[in-house]
PDB file of C-alpha atoms in Angstrom:
ATOM      1  CA  UNK A   1     -17.965  39.356  18.218  1.00 39.00           C
ATOM      2  CA  UNK A   2     -19.769  40.787  15.527  1.00 38.00           C
ATOM      3  CA  UNK A   3     -21.280  38.543  12.827  1.00 39.00           C
ATOM      4  CA  UNK A   4     -19.862  38.925   9.330  1.00 39.00           C
ATOM      5  CA  UNK A   5     -22.276  37.984   6.673  1.00 37.00           C
ATOM      6  CA  UNK A   6     -24.151  39.258   3.691  1.00 36.00           C
ATOM      7  CA  UNK A   7     -23.393  41.666   0.884  1.00 37.00           C
ATOM      8  CA  UNK A   8     -25.235  42.579  -2.256  1.00 35.00           C
ATOM      9  CA  UNK A   9     -23.019  40.435  -4.509  1.00 36.00           C
ATOM     10  CA  UNK A  10     -24.718  37.678  -6.465  1.00 35.00           C
ATOM     11  CA  UNK A  11     -28.083  39.424  -6.020  1.00 34.00           C
ATOM     12  CA  UNK A  12     -29.098  38.222  -9.480  1.00 32.00           C
ATOM     13  CA  UNK A  13     -28.521  34.618  -8.478  1.00 30.00           C
ATOM     14  CA  UNK A  14     -31.600  32.671  -7.480  1.00 33.00           C
ATOM     15  CA  UNK A  15     -31.884  33.051  -3.705  1.00 34.00           C
ATOM     16  CA  UNK A  16     -33.297  30.886  -0.991  1.00 36.00           C
ATOM     17  CA  UNK A  17     -32.361  27.567  -2.557  1.00 34.00           C
ATOM     18  CA  UNK A  18     -30.871  24.943  -0.306  1.00 37.00           C
ATOM     19  CA  UNK A  19     -27.407  23.780  -1.292  1.00 35.00           C
ATOM     20  CA  UNK A  20     -27.386  20.122  -2.172  1.00 31.00           C
ATOM     21  CA  UNK A  21     -23.767  19.779  -3.183  1.00 35.00           C
ATOM     22  CA  UNK A  22     -21.905  16.544  -2.601  1.00 36.00           C
ATOM     23  CA  UNK A  23     -18.417  15.605  -3.650  1.00 35.00           C
ATOM     24  CA  UNK A  24     -19.831  12.914  -5.946  1.00 34.00           C
ATOM     25  CA  UNK A  25     -22.647  14.933  -7.497  1.00 36.00           C
ATOM     26  CA  UNK A  26     -23.284  14.271 -11.176  1.00 36.00           C
ATOM     27  CA  UNK A  27     -25.692  17.186 -11.648  1.00 40.00           C
ATOM     28  CA  UNK A  28     -24.913  19.428 -14.585  1.00 43.00           C
ATOM     29  CA  UNK A  29     -26.189  22.502 -12.755  1.00 56.00           C
ATOM     30  CA  UNK A  30     -24.214  24.365 -10.116  1.00 61.00           C
ATOM     31  CA  UNK A  31     -25.640  24.049  -6.603  1.00 75.00           C
ATOM     32  CA  UNK A  32     -26.527  27.226  -4.749  1.00 87.00           C
ATOM     33  CA  UNK A  33     -24.755  28.105  -1.515  1.00 92.00           C
ATOM     34  CA  UNK A  34     -26.845  30.610   0.411  1.00 94.00           C
ATOM     35  CA  UNK A  35     -25.371  33.016   2.949  1.00 92.00           C
ATOM     36  CA  UNK A  36     -27.169  35.592   5.133  1.00 88.00           C
ATOM     37  CA  UNK A  37     -27.726  39.121   3.909  1.00 83.00           C
ATOM     38  CA  UNK A  38     -26.203  41.808   6.148  1.00 75.00           C
ATOM     39  CA  UNK A  39     -28.269  43.343   8.907  1.00 67.00           C
ATOM     40  CA  UNK A  40     -28.349  46.806   7.315  1.00 60.00           C
ATOM     41  CA  UNK A  41     -27.412  48.679   4.155  1.00 59.00           C
ATOM     42  CA  UNK A  42     -24.527  50.323   6.036  1.00 56.00           C
ATOM     43  CA  UNK A  43     -23.055  46.956   7.046  1.00 61.00           C
ATOM     44  CA  UNK A  44     -19.942  46.333   4.926  1.00 70.00           C
ATOM     45  CA  UNK A  45     -18.411  43.645   7.108  1.00 72.00           C
ATOM     46  CA  UNK A  46     -19.105  40.924   4.537  1.00 77.00           C
ATOM     47  CA  UNK A  47     -16.980  42.205   1.666  1.00 85.00           C
ATOM     48  CA  UNK A  48     -13.748  40.347   2.423  1.00 92.00           C
ATOM     49  CA  UNK A  49     -15.247  37.075   3.741  1.00 93.00           C
ATOM     50  CA  UNK A  50     -17.495  36.831   0.693  1.00 92.00           C
ATOM     51  CA  UNK A  51     -14.581  37.529  -1.667  1.00 94.00           C
ATOM     52  CA  UNK A  52     -12.520  34.879   0.139  1.00 96.00           C
ATOM     53  CA  UNK A  53     -15.353  32.359  -0.003  1.00 95.00           C
ATOM     54  CA  UNK A  54     -15.629  32.886  -3.763  1.00 93.00           C
ATOM     55  CA  UNK A  55     -11.862  32.526  -4.107  1.00 96.00           C
ATOM     56  CA  UNK A  56     -11.705  29.329  -2.072  1.00 96.00           C
ATOM     57  CA  UNK A  57     -14.490  27.624  -4.009  1.00 94.00           C
ATOM     58  CA  UNK A  58     -12.878  28.645  -7.287  1.00 94.00           C
ATOM     59  CA  UNK A  59      -9.510  27.288  -6.144  1.00 95.00           C
ATOM     60  CA  UNK A  60     -11.167  24.020  -5.137  1.00 93.00           C
ATOM     61  CA  UNK A  61     -12.672  23.675  -8.597  1.00 89.00           C
ATOM     62  CA  UNK A  62     -16.218  23.289  -7.293  1.00 71.00           C
ATOM     63  CA  UNK A  63     -18.786  25.182  -9.334  1.00 79.00           C
ATOM     64  CA  UNK A  64     -20.993  26.459  -6.554  1.00 88.00           C
ATOM     65  CA  UNK A  65     -23.162  29.525  -7.053  1.00 89.00           C
ATOM     66  CA  UNK A  66     -23.247  31.938  -4.120  1.00 90.00           C
ATOM     67  CA  UNK A  67     -26.622  33.449  -3.289  1.00 91.00           C
ATOM     68  CA  UNK A  68     -27.632  35.962  -0.633  1.00 90.00           C
ATOM     69  CA  UNK A  69     -30.634  35.069   1.517  1.00 91.00           C
ATOM     70  CA  UNK A  70     -33.877  36.721   0.388  1.00 89.00           C
ATOM     71  CA  UNK A  71     -34.141  38.766   3.598  1.00 87.00           C
ATOM     72  CA  UNK A  72     -31.778  40.476   6.000  1.00 82.00           C
ATOM     73  CA  UNK A  73     -31.252  38.605   9.215  1.00 80.00           C
ATOM     74  CA  UNK A  74     -29.484  38.919  12.530  1.00 78.00           C
ATOM     75  CA  UNK A  75     -26.839  36.486  13.631  1.00 77.00           C
ATOM     76  CA  UNK A  76     -29.035  34.388  15.884  1.00 85.00           C
ATOM     77  CA  UNK A  77     -31.564  33.672  13.158  1.00 89.00           C
ATOM     78  CA  UNK A  78     -28.952  32.820  10.540  1.00 92.00           C
ATOM     79  CA  UNK A  79     -27.264  30.358  12.889  1.00 93.00           C
ATOM     80  CA  UNK A  80     -30.580  28.705  13.743  1.00 94.00           C
ATOM     81  CA  UNK A  81     -31.386  28.296  10.049  1.00 95.00           C
ATOM     82  CA  UNK A  82     -27.914  26.910   9.379  1.00 96.00           C
ATOM     83  CA  UNK A  83     -28.268  24.345  12.158  1.00 95.00           C
ATOM     84  CA  UNK A  84     -31.722  23.337  10.897  1.00 94.00           C
ATOM     85  CA  UNK A  85     -30.601  23.176   7.265  1.00 91.00           C
ATOM     86  CA  UNK A  86     -33.283  25.684   6.344  1.00 91.00           C
ATOM     87  CA  UNK A  87     -32.096  28.051   3.614  1.00 91.00           C
ATOM     88  CA  UNK A  88     -28.657  29.042   4.986  1.00 95.00           C
ATOM     89  CA  UNK A  89     -25.622  26.984   3.954  1.00 96.00           C
ATOM     90  CA  UNK A  90     -22.640  28.945   5.220  1.00 96.00           C
ATOM     91  CA  UNK A  91     -21.895  31.698   7.706  1.00 95.00           C
ATOM     92  CA  UNK A  92     -18.687  33.332   8.792  1.00 94.00           C
ATOM     93  CA  UNK A  93     -18.488  34.159  12.452  1.00 93.00           C
ATOM     94  CA  UNK A  94     -16.277  34.034  15.523  1.00 92.00           C
ATOM     95  CA  UNK A  95     -15.770  30.565  16.919  1.00 94.00           C
ATOM     96  CA  UNK A  96     -16.628  29.224  20.353  1.00 92.00           C
ATOM     97  CA  UNK A  97     -16.890  25.714  21.731  1.00 93.00           C
ATOM     98  CA  UNK A  98     -20.686  25.883  21.560  1.00 92.00           C
ATOM     99  CA  UNK A  99     -20.563  26.848  17.896  1.00 94.00           C
ATOM    100  CA  UNK A 100     -18.076  24.130  17.039  1.00 96.00           C
ATOM    101  CA  UNK A 101     -20.362  21.623  18.747  1.00 96.00           C
ATOM    102  CA  UNK A 102     -23.387  22.824  16.778  1.00 96.00           C
ATOM    103  CA  UNK A 103     -21.797  23.348  13.362  1.00 97.00           C
ATOM    104  CA  UNK A 104     -18.969  22.088  11.191  1.00 98.00           C
ATOM    105  CA  UNK A 105     -16.106  24.616  11.337  1.00 98.00           C
ATOM    106  CA  UNK A 106     -13.441  25.101   8.719  1.00 98.00           C
ATOM    107  CA  UNK A 107     -10.583  25.734  11.147  1.00 98.00           C
ATOM    108  CA  UNK A 108      -8.672  28.326   9.178  1.00 98.00           C
ATOM    109  CA  UNK A 109      -8.972  31.869  10.612  1.00 97.00           C
ATOM    110  CA  UNK A 110     -10.154  33.692   7.522  1.00 97.00           C
ATOM    111  CA  UNK A 111      -8.936  37.116   8.670  1.00 94.00           C
ATOM    112  CA  UNK A 112      -5.791  35.670  10.299  1.00 95.00           C
ATOM    113  CA  UNK A 113      -7.112  36.563  13.755  1.00 95.00           C
ATOM    114  CA  UNK A 114      -7.316  40.270  12.979  1.00 94.00           C
ATOM    115  CA  UNK A 115     -10.859  40.273  14.409  1.00 93.00           C
ATOM    116  CA  UNK A 116      -9.237  40.039  17.848  1.00 95.00           C
ATOM    117  CA  UNK A 117      -7.367  43.332  17.420  1.00 96.00           C
ATOM    118  CA  UNK A 118      -9.920  45.889  18.624  1.00 97.00           C
ATOM    119  CA  UNK A 119      -9.853  49.647  18.422  1.00 98.00           C
ATOM    120  CA  UNK A 120     -12.345  51.535  20.564  1.00 98.00           C
ATOM    121  CA  UNK A 121     -15.105  53.457  18.841  1.00 98.00           C
ATOM    122  CA  UNK A 122     -16.001  56.431  21.060  1.00 98.00           C
ATOM    123  CA  UNK A 123     -17.603  59.877  20.992  1.00 97.00           C
ATOM    124  CA  UNK A 124     -15.125  62.673  20.170  1.00 96.00           C
ATOM    125  CA  UNK A 125     -15.929  64.450  23.421  1.00 96.00           C
ATOM    126  CA  UNK A 126     -14.823  61.384  25.391  1.00 96.00           C
ATOM    127  CA  UNK A 127     -11.242  61.296  24.098  1.00 95.00           C
ATOM    128  CA  UNK A 128      -9.889  62.565  27.418  1.00 94.00           C
ATOM    129  CA  UNK A 129     -11.656  59.717  29.218  1.00 94.00           C
ATOM    130  CA  UNK A 130      -9.581  57.144  27.344  1.00 95.00           C
ATOM    131  CA  UNK A 131      -6.285  59.009  26.951  1.00 89.00           C
ATOM    132  CA  UNK A 132      -4.907  58.096  30.392  1.00 87.00           C
ATOM    133  CA  UNK A 133      -5.788  54.384  30.182  1.00 90.00           C
ATOM    134  CA  UNK A 134      -2.670  52.243  30.238  1.00 89.00           C
ATOM    135  CA  UNK A 135      -3.861  48.820  31.420  1.00 93.00           C
ATOM    136  CA  UNK A 136      -6.659  46.433  30.563  1.00 95.00           C
ATOM    137  CA  UNK A 137      -7.886  46.693  34.155  1.00 95.00           C
ATOM    138  CA  UNK A 138      -8.283  50.467  33.873  1.00 95.00           C
ATOM    139  CA  UNK A 139     -10.662  50.054  30.944  1.00 95.00           C
ATOM    140  CA  UNK A 140     -12.850  47.469  32.698  1.00 95.00           C
ATOM    141  CA  UNK A 141     -15.198  49.836  34.617  1.00 95.00           C
ATOM    142  CA  UNK A 142     -16.192  51.810  31.505  1.00 97.00           C
ATOM    143  CA  UNK A 143     -19.359  50.726  29.698  1.00 98.00           C
ATOM    144  CA  UNK A 144     -18.819  48.688  26.513  1.00 98.00           C
ATOM    145  CA  UNK A 145     -21.453  47.992  23.856  1.00 98.00           C
ATOM    146  CA  UNK A 146     -21.740  44.563  22.218  1.00 96.00           C
ATOM    147  CA  UNK A 147     -24.203  42.340  20.401  1.00 93.00           C
ATOM    148  CA  UNK A 148     -26.217  40.223  22.819  1.00 90.00           C
ATOM    149  CA  UNK A 149     -25.229  36.941  21.150  1.00 85.00           C
ATOM    150  CA  UNK A 150     -21.681  37.801  20.106  1.00 89.00           C
ATOM    151  CA  UNK A 151     -18.945  35.609  21.660  1.00 88.00           C
ATOM    152  CA  UNK A 152     -16.998  38.828  22.313  1.00 93.00           C
ATOM    153  CA  UNK A 153     -19.612  39.741  24.918  1.00 95.00           C
ATOM    154  CA  UNK A 154     -18.685  36.692  26.982  1.00 94.00           C
ATOM    155  CA  UNK A 155     -14.968  37.324  26.440  1.00 95.00           C
ATOM    156  CA  UNK A 156     -15.242  40.853  27.833  1.00 97.00           C
ATOM    157  CA  UNK A 157     -17.408  39.763  30.756  1.00 97.00           C
ATOM    158  CA  UNK A 158     -15.038  36.908  31.585  1.00 96.00           C
ATOM    159  CA  UNK A 159     -12.317  39.551  31.926  1.00 97.00           C
ATOM    160  CA  UNK A 160     -14.462  41.607  34.329  1.00 97.00           C
ATOM    161  CA  UNK A 161     -15.647  44.227  31.829  1.00 97.00           C
ATOM    162  CA  UNK A 162     -18.946  46.106  32.069  1.00 97.00           C
ATOM    163  CA  UNK A 163     -20.906  45.192  28.929  1.00 98.00           C
ATOM    164  CA  UNK A 164     -24.289  46.424  27.712  1.00 98.00           C
ATOM    165  CA  UNK A 165     -25.883  44.593  24.805  1.00 97.00           C
ATOM    166  CA  UNK A 166     -28.373  44.942  21.982  1.00 96.00           C
ATOM    167  CA  UNK A 167     -29.838  42.498  19.482  1.00 90.00           C
ATOM    168  CA  UNK A 168     -29.463  45.153  16.768  1.00 91.00           C
ATOM    169  CA  UNK A 169     -26.138  46.029  15.149  1.00 90.00           C
ATOM    170  CA  UNK A 170     -27.349  49.517  14.223  1.00 91.00           C
ATOM    171  CA  UNK A 171     -28.757  50.087  17.712  1.00 95.00           C
ATOM    172  CA  UNK A 172     -25.262  49.715  19.178  1.00 96.00           C
ATOM    173  CA  UNK A 173     -24.130  52.848  17.358  1.00 96.00           C
ATOM    174  CA  UNK A 174     -27.146  54.732  18.727  1.00 96.00           C
ATOM    175  CA  UNK A 175     -26.307  53.520  22.235  1.00 97.00           C
ATOM    176  CA  UNK A 176     -22.828  54.967  21.813  1.00 97.00           C
ATOM    177  CA  UNK A 177     -24.077  58.274  20.413  1.00 96.00           C
ATOM    178  CA  UNK A 178     -26.482  58.693  23.328  1.00 96.00           C
ATOM    179  CA  UNK A 179     -23.811  57.878  25.909  1.00 96.00           C
ATOM    180  CA  UNK A 180     -25.606  54.758  27.115  1.00 97.00           C
ATOM    181  CA  UNK A 181     -22.318  52.982  26.423  1.00 98.00           C
ATOM    182  CA  UNK A 182     -18.947  54.741  26.459  1.00 98.00           C
ATOM    183  CA  UNK A 183     -17.156  52.657  23.848  1.00 98.00           C
ATOM    184  CA  UNK A 184     -17.832  50.050  21.197  1.00 98.00           C
ATOM    185  CA  UNK A 185     -14.838  47.735  20.534  1.00 97.00           C
ATOM    186  CA  UNK A 186     -14.472  47.245  16.783  1.00 96.00           C
ATOM    187  CA  UNK A 187     -11.991  45.195  14.823  1.00 94.00           C
ATOM    188  CA  UNK A 188      -9.235  46.988  12.936  1.00 94.00           C
ATOM    189  CA  UNK A 189     -10.910  45.620   9.811  1.00 88.00           C
ATOM    190  CA  UNK A 190     -14.276  47.183  10.658  1.00 89.00           C
ATOM    191  CA  UNK A 191     -13.919  50.500  12.402  1.00 94.00           C
ATOM    192  CA  UNK A 192     -12.863  52.871   9.612  1.00 91.00           C
ATOM    193  CA  UNK A 193     -15.611  51.747   7.239  1.00 89.00           C
ATOM    194  CA  UNK A 194     -18.185  51.992   9.999  1.00 92.00           C
ATOM    195  CA  UNK A 195     -17.201  55.580  10.703  1.00 94.00           C
ATOM    196  CA  UNK A 196     -17.220  56.417   7.009  1.00 92.00           C
ATOM    197  CA  UNK A 197     -20.683  54.898   6.577  1.00 90.00           C
ATOM    198  CA  UNK A 198     -21.999  57.155   9.355  1.00 92.00           C
ATOM    199  CA  UNK A 199     -20.495  60.508   8.427  1.00 89.00           C
ATOM    200  CA  UNK A 200     -23.171  62.443  10.296  1.00 90.00           C
ATOM    201  CA  UNK A 201     -22.663  60.541  13.550  1.00 92.00           C
ATOM    202  CA  UNK A 202     -20.286  61.828  16.257  1.00 92.00           C
ATOM    203  CA  UNK A 203     -17.799  58.947  16.169  1.00 96.00           C
ATOM    204  CA  UNK A 204     -14.047  58.754  16.784  1.00 96.00           C
ATOM    205  CA  UNK A 205     -11.308  56.237  17.586  1.00 97.00           C
ATOM    206  CA  UNK A 206      -9.701  56.263  21.038  1.00 97.00           C
ATOM    207  CA  UNK A 207      -6.070  57.329  20.816  1.00 95.00           C
ATOM    208  CA  UNK A 208      -3.045  55.265  21.787  1.00 95.00           C
ATOM    209  CA  UNK A 209      -4.596  51.937  22.805  1.00 96.00           C
ATOM    210  CA  UNK A 210      -5.727  48.694  21.185  1.00 96.00           C
ATOM    211  CA  UNK A 211      -7.554  45.816  22.838  1.00 96.00           C
ATOM    212  CA  UNK A 212      -6.331  42.341  21.894  1.00 96.00           C
ATOM    213  CA  UNK A 213      -7.394  38.780  22.595  1.00 96.00           C
ATOM    214  CA  UNK A 214      -6.894  35.622  20.500  1.00 95.00           C
ATOM    215  CA  UNK A 215      -9.954  35.053  18.348  1.00 95.00           C
ATOM    216  CA  UNK A 216     -10.738  32.995  15.270  1.00 96.00           C
ATOM    217  CA  UNK A 217     -13.210  33.865  12.532  1.00 96.00           C
ATOM    218  CA  UNK A 218     -14.209  30.761  10.579  1.00 98.00           C
ATOM    219  CA  UNK A 219     -16.537  29.621   7.845  1.00 98.00           C
ATOM    220  CA  UNK A 220     -19.185  27.327   9.354  1.00 98.00           C
ATOM    221  CA  UNK A 221     -21.535  24.928   7.567  1.00 98.00           C
ATOM    222  CA  UNK A 222     -24.210  22.476   8.688  1.00 97.00           C
ATOM    223  CA  UNK A 223     -22.721  19.360  10.286  1.00 97.00           C
ATOM    224  CA  UNK A 224     -24.082  17.173   7.503  1.00 97.00           C
ATOM    225  CA  UNK A 225     -22.584  19.292   4.716  1.00 96.00           C
ATOM    226  CA  UNK A 226     -19.133  17.745   4.751  1.00 97.00           C
ATOM    227  CA  UNK A 227     -18.660  18.199   1.005  1.00 95.00           C
ATOM    228  CA  UNK A 228     -19.026  21.975   1.207  1.00 96.00           C
ATOM    229  CA  UNK A 229     -16.712  22.159   4.235  1.00 97.00           C
ATOM    230  CA  UNK A 230     -14.103  20.064   2.404  1.00 96.00           C
ATOM    231  CA  UNK A 231     -14.309  22.239  -0.711  1.00 95.00           C
ATOM    232  CA  UNK A 232     -13.907  25.454   1.290  1.00 96.00           C
ATOM    233  CA  UNK A 233     -10.943  24.088   3.259  1.00 97.00           C
ATOM    234  CA  UNK A 234      -9.228  22.712   0.172  1.00 97.00           C
ATOM    235  CA  UNK A 235      -9.612  26.032  -1.616  1.00 97.00           C
ATOM    236  CA  UNK A 236      -8.370  28.035   1.348  1.00 97.00           C
ATOM    237  CA  UNK A 237      -5.260  25.890   1.700  1.00 97.00           C
ATOM    238  CA  UNK A 238      -4.497  26.262  -1.990  1.00 97.00           C
ATOM    239  CA  UNK A 239      -4.985  30.036  -1.690  1.00 97.00           C
ATOM    240  CA  UNK A 240      -2.641  30.142   1.313  1.00 96.00           C
ATOM    241  CA  UNK A 241       0.014  28.108  -0.480  1.00 96.00           C
ATOM    242  CA  UNK A 242      -0.013  30.147  -3.688  1.00 97.00           C
ATOM    243  CA  UNK A 243      -0.246  33.528  -1.936  1.00 96.00           C
ATOM    244  CA  UNK A 244      -3.721  34.410  -3.220  1.00 97.00           C
ATOM    245  CA  UNK A 245      -5.231  34.648   0.261  1.00 96.00           C
ATOM    246  CA  UNK A 246      -2.448  36.939   1.487  1.00 95.00           C
ATOM    247  CA  UNK A 247      -2.919  39.164  -1.551  1.00 96.00           C
ATOM    248  CA  UNK A 248      -6.668  39.378  -0.943  1.00 96.00           C
ATOM    249  CA  UNK A 249      -6.112  40.069   2.763  1.00 95.00           C
ATOM    250  CA  UNK A 250      -3.739  42.912   1.945  1.00 95.00           C
ATOM    251  CA  UNK A 251      -6.062  44.361  -0.669  1.00 95.00           C
ATOM    252  CA  UNK A 252      -8.974  44.556   1.728  1.00 93.00           C
ATOM    253  CA  UNK A 253      -7.215  45.229   5.027  1.00 93.00           C
ATOM    254  CA  UNK A 254      -3.741  46.596   4.304  1.00 94.00           C
ATOM    255  CA  UNK A 255      -4.813  50.244   4.483  1.00 94.00           C
ATOM    256  CA  UNK A 256      -6.779  49.707   7.699  1.00 93.00           C
ATOM    257  CA  UNK A 257      -3.823  47.961   9.354  1.00 94.00           C
ATOM    258  CA  UNK A 258      -1.500  50.804   8.371  1.00 94.00           C
ATOM    259  CA  UNK A 259      -3.979  53.388   9.618  1.00 94.00           C
ATOM    260  CA  UNK A 260      -4.336  51.594  12.957  1.00 95.00           C
ATOM    261  CA  UNK A 261      -0.588  52.103  13.559  1.00 93.00           C
ATOM    262  CA  UNK A 262      -0.474  49.284  16.102  1.00 93.00           C
ATOM    263  CA  UNK A 263       3.247  49.751  16.735  1.00 90.00           C
ATOM    264  CA  UNK A 264       2.476  53.040  18.474  1.00 91.00           C
ATOM    265  CA  UNK A 265      -0.457  51.803  20.572  1.00 94.00           C
ATOM    266  CA  UNK A 266      -0.401  50.244  24.009  1.00 94.00           C
ATOM    267  CA  UNK A 267      -1.813  46.725  23.703  1.00 93.00           C
ATOM    268  CA  UNK A 268      -4.395  45.904  26.386  1.00 95.00           C
ATOM    269  CA  UNK A 269      -4.296  42.112  26.446  1.00 95.00           C
ATOM    270  CA  UNK A 270      -7.266  39.977  27.500  1.00 97.00           C
ATOM    271  CA  UNK A 271      -7.690  36.221  27.884  1.00 96.00           C
ATOM    272  CA  UNK A 272     -10.218  34.397  25.713  1.00 95.00           C
ATOM    273  CA  UNK A 273     -11.678  31.486  27.697  1.00 91.00           C
ATOM    274  CA  UNK A 274     -14.119  30.736  24.850  1.00 87.00           C
ATOM    275  CA  UNK A 275     -11.400  29.717  22.410  1.00 94.00           C
ATOM    276  CA  UNK A 276     -11.726  25.957  21.723  1.00 96.00           C
ATOM    277  CA  UNK A 277      -8.746  23.698  22.301  1.00 95.00           C
ATOM    278  CA  UNK A 278      -8.743  22.752  18.603  1.00 96.00           C
ATOM    279  CA  UNK A 279      -7.931  26.319  17.516  1.00 97.00           C
ATOM    280  CA  UNK A 280      -4.732  26.085  15.414  1.00 97.00           C
ATOM    281  CA  UNK A 281      -2.775  28.653  17.431  1.00 95.00           C
ATOM    282  CA  UNK A 282       0.480  26.753  16.944  1.00 95.00           C
ATOM    283  CA  UNK A 283       0.420  27.300  13.184  1.00 95.00           C
ATOM    284  CA  UNK A 284       1.880  30.789  13.114  1.00 91.00           C
ATOM    285  CA  UNK A 285       1.461  31.027   9.335  1.00 90.00           C
ATOM    286  CA  UNK A 286      -2.298  31.303   9.795  1.00 95.00           C
ATOM    287  CA  UNK A 287      -2.230  34.354  12.081  1.00 95.00           C
ATOM    288  CA  UNK A 288      -1.676  38.079  11.770  1.00 92.00           C
ATOM    289  CA  UNK A 289       1.474  39.412  13.430  1.00 87.00           C
ATOM    290  CA  UNK A 290       2.104  43.173  13.547  1.00 85.00           C
ATOM    291  CA  UNK A 291       5.526  44.046  12.182  1.00 69.00           C
ATOM    292  CA  UNK A 292       6.371  45.827  15.409  1.00 48.00           C
ATOM    293  CA  UNK A 293       4.020  45.380  18.291  1.00 47.00           C
ATOM    294  CA  UNK A 294       3.105  48.123  20.690  1.00 45.00           C
ATOM    295  CA  UNK A 295       3.853  47.948  24.394  1.00 50.00           C
ATOM    296  CA  UNK A 296       1.932  45.123  26.052  1.00 50.00           C
ATOM    297  CA  UNK A 297       0.483  45.600  29.487  1.00 44.00           C
ATOM    298  CA  UNK A 298      -1.762  43.370  31.635  1.00 44.00           C
TER     299      UNK A 298
END
């Protein structure tokens, strides 16, 4: 799963400060909440999560100041700093049992599980390679590209897929362009912007299919930062109840969902053995449901 973090917003806010917020704080100044900068200038994956984080804290009435980390960092480093309480206070990333053991999750899927609906980024000349695929098993032998520490890597491998990895987000696009990998699964929320940001690269979306597995993208904080976790959860639940989260979701992702045209794609369904038992799958109000789903095949 790709890591969603960063953005240039709040660049004028003092960066690098450790958040010291508590629910009983009497300080007159607003505590900083530092999040990781994106891995590259072309990385726009943070826009919606950052907007939602701002919304949730505003709804909760807590006057936190969001600050980007002074330097760009990859997922592994940001998670290490979060665990150590060293300059990173919140990340948004795909959950796994290991991550829920290491960090404090806010168990509300911030993109309503849309991260688990994956279109296939390919080279235009490879369209014919993917056109006849009608089952998840038929896709398995083809070479997929993924981040080396993304949970999605383990999900694909657990389903018998051939996966090649890189520690660099940008390197994965180069691996696809060179043919080292044949496809790069990208969330419906990500793929169109990634293509647009790389207009000179030979990139396309495979026709007629979508990969799907249940997946949850959460806000995570350090285990000791219960006040920040409580504020984020309270704000999110208020935003769900009053419709503000749905409105934000539609504003950022409505066009991408429509463009994906999921109703006319064959859904290649995979299992996700990494999904923790505490994932709130039973609460259907938290999850994305296509208006008319495409044909599902094993």
